[in-house]
mmCIF file of C-alpha atoms and ligand atoms in Angstrom:
data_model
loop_
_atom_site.group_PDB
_atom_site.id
_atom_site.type_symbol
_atom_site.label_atom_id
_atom_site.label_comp_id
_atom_site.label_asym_id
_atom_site.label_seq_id
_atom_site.Cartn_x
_atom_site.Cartn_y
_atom_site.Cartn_z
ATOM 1 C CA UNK A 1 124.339 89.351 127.922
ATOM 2 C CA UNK A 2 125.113 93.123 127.463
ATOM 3 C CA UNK A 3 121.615 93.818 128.980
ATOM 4 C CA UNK A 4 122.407 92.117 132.302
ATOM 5 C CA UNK A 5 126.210 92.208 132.723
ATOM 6 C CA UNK A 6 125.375 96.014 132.293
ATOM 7 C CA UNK A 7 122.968 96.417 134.746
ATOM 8 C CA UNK A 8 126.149 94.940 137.119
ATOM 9 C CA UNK A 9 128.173 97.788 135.791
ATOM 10 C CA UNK A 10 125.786 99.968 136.176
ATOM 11 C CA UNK A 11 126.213 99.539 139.852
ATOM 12 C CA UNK A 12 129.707 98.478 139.822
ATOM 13 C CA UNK A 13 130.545 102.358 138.046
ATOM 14 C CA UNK A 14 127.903 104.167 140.154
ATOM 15 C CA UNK A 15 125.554 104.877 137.380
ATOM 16 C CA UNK A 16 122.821 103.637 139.605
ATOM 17 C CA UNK A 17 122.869 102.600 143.649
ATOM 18 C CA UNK A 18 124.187 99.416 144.567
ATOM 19 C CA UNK A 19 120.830 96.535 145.078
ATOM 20 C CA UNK A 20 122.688 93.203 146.637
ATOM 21 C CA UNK A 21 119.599 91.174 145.517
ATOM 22 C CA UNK A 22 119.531 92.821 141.658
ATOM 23 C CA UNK A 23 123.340 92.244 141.329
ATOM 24 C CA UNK A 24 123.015 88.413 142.936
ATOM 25 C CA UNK A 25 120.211 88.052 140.314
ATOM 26 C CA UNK A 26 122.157 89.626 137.007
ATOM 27 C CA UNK A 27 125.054 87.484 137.752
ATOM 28 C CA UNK A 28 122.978 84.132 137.706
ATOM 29 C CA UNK A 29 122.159 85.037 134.509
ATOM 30 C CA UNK A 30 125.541 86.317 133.012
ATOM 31 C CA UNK A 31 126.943 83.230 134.865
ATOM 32 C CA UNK A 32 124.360 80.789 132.933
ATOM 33 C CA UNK A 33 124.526 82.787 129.324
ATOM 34 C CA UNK A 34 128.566 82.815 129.580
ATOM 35 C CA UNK A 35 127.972 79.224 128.448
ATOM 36 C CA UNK A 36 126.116 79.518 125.438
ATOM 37 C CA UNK A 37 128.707 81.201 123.189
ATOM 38 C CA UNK A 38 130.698 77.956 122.994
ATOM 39 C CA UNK A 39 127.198 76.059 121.155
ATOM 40 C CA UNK A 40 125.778 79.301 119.566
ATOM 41 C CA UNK A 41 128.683 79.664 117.424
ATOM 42 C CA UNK A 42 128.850 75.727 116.407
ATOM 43 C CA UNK A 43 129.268 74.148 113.358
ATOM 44 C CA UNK A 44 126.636 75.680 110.328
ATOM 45 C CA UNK A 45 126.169 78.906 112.011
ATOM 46 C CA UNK A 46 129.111 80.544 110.286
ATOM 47 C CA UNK A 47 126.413 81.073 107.661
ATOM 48 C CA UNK A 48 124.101 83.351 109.626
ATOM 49 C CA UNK A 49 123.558 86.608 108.471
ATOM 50 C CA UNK A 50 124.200 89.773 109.515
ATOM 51 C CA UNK A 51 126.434 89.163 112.223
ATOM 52 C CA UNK A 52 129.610 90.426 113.819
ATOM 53 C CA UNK A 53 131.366 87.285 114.341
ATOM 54 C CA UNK A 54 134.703 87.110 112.503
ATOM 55 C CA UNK A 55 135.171 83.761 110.122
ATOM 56 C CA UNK A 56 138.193 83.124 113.269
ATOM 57 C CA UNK A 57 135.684 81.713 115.521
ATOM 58 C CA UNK A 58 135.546 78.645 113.109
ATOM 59 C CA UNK A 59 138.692 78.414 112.262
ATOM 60 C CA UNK A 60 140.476 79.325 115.547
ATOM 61 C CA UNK A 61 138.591 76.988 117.351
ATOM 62 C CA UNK A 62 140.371 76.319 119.896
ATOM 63 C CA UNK A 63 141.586 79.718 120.359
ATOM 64 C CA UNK A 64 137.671 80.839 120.855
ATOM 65 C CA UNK A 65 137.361 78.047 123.134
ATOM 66 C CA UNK A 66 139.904 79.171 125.511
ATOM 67 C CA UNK A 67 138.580 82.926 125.429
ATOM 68 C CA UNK A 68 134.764 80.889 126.030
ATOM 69 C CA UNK A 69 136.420 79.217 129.384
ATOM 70 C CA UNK A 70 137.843 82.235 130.625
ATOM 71 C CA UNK A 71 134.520 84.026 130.596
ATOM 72 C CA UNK A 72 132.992 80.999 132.068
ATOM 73 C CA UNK A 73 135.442 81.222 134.714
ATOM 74 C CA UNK A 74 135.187 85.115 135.752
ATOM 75 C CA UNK A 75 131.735 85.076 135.533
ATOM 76 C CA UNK A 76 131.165 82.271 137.903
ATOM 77 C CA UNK A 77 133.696 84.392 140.223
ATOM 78 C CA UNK A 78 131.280 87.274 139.517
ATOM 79 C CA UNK A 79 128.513 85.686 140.655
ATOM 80 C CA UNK A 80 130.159 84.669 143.909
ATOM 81 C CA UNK A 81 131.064 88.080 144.385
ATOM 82 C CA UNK A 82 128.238 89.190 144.158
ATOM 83 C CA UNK A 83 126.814 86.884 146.969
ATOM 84 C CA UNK A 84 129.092 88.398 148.897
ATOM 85 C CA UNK A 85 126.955 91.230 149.164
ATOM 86 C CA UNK A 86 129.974 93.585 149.196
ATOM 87 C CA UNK A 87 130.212 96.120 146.271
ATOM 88 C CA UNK A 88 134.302 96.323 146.597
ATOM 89 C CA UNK A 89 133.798 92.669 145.635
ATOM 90 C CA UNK A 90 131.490 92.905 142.814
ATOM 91 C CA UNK A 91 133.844 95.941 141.288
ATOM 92 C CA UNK A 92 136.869 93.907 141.000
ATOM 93 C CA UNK A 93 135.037 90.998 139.709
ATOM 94 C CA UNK A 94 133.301 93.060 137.259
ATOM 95 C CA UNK A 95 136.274 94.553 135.802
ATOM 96 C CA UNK A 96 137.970 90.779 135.897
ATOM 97 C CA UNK A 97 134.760 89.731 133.716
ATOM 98 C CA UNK A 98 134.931 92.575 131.395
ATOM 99 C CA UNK A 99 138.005 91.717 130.348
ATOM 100 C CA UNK A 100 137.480 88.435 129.220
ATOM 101 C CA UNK A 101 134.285 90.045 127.348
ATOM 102 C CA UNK A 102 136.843 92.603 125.670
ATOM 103 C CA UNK A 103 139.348 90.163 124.938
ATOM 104 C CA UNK A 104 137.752 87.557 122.857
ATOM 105 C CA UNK A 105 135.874 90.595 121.171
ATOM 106 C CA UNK A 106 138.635 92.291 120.314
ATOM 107 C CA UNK A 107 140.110 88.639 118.851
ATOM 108 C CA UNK A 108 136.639 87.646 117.630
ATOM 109 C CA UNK A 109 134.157 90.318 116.627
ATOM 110 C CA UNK A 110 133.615 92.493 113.590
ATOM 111 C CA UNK A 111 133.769 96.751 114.215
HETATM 112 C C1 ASC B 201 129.932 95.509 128.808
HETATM 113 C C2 ASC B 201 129.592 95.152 127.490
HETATM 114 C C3 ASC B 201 130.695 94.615 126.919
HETATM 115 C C4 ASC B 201 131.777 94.556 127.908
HETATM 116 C C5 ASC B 201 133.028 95.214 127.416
HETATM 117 C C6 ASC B 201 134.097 95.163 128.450
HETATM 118 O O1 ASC B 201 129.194 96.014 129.635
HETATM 119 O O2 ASC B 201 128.435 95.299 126.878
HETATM 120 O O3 ASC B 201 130.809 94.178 125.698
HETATM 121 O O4 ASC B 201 131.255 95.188 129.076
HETATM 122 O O5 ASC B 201 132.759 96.521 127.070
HETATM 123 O O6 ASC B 201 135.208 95.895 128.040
#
């Protein structure tokens, strides 16, 4: 997730020019991967070790759930954005994305 969704900030912070096609293509994935928190953190895999996930994400449930959504949302908005081909559209969706990322890992992730 960080690998991709940074390669979009990359561009979105002018670290490295603006590709259309590469930022179309990042999305897609961030936009598919936003999904899998919600079943990699299911039932049992509170017991995997070493991780950063705080014991909240199984017993806020709901709560994680919510934050899981929101990121669903923004980064399906991202990935329209970016189809827009427009990079004033992909920086506001960007930031809109990241902070659903910070959120639920300021709520839900170890230092
Ligand atoms: C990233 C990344 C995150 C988020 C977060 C947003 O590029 O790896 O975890 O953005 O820093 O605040």
């Amino acid at each position: 997730m960080g690998q991709h969704f940074g390669r979009i900030g990359a561009m979105a912070n002018g670290r490295v020019p603006y590709d259309a096609k590469a930022a179309v293509e990042n999305a897609e994935i961030v936009a598919e991967m936003a999904k899998l928190p919600w079943a990699g953190f299911g039932p049992g895999t509170d017991k995997v070790t070493p991780s950063r996930a705080k014991a909240e994400i199984w017993s806020e449930q709901a709560k994680f759930k919510e934050h899981n959504e929101k990121l669903v949302g923004e980064s399906a908005k991202l990935l329209a954005a970016a189809k827009t081909n427009n990079l004033d559209n992909l920086k506001v969706a960007f930031g809109a994305t990241a902070n659903t990322c910070k959120a639920c890992h300021d709520a839900f992730r170890k230092e």
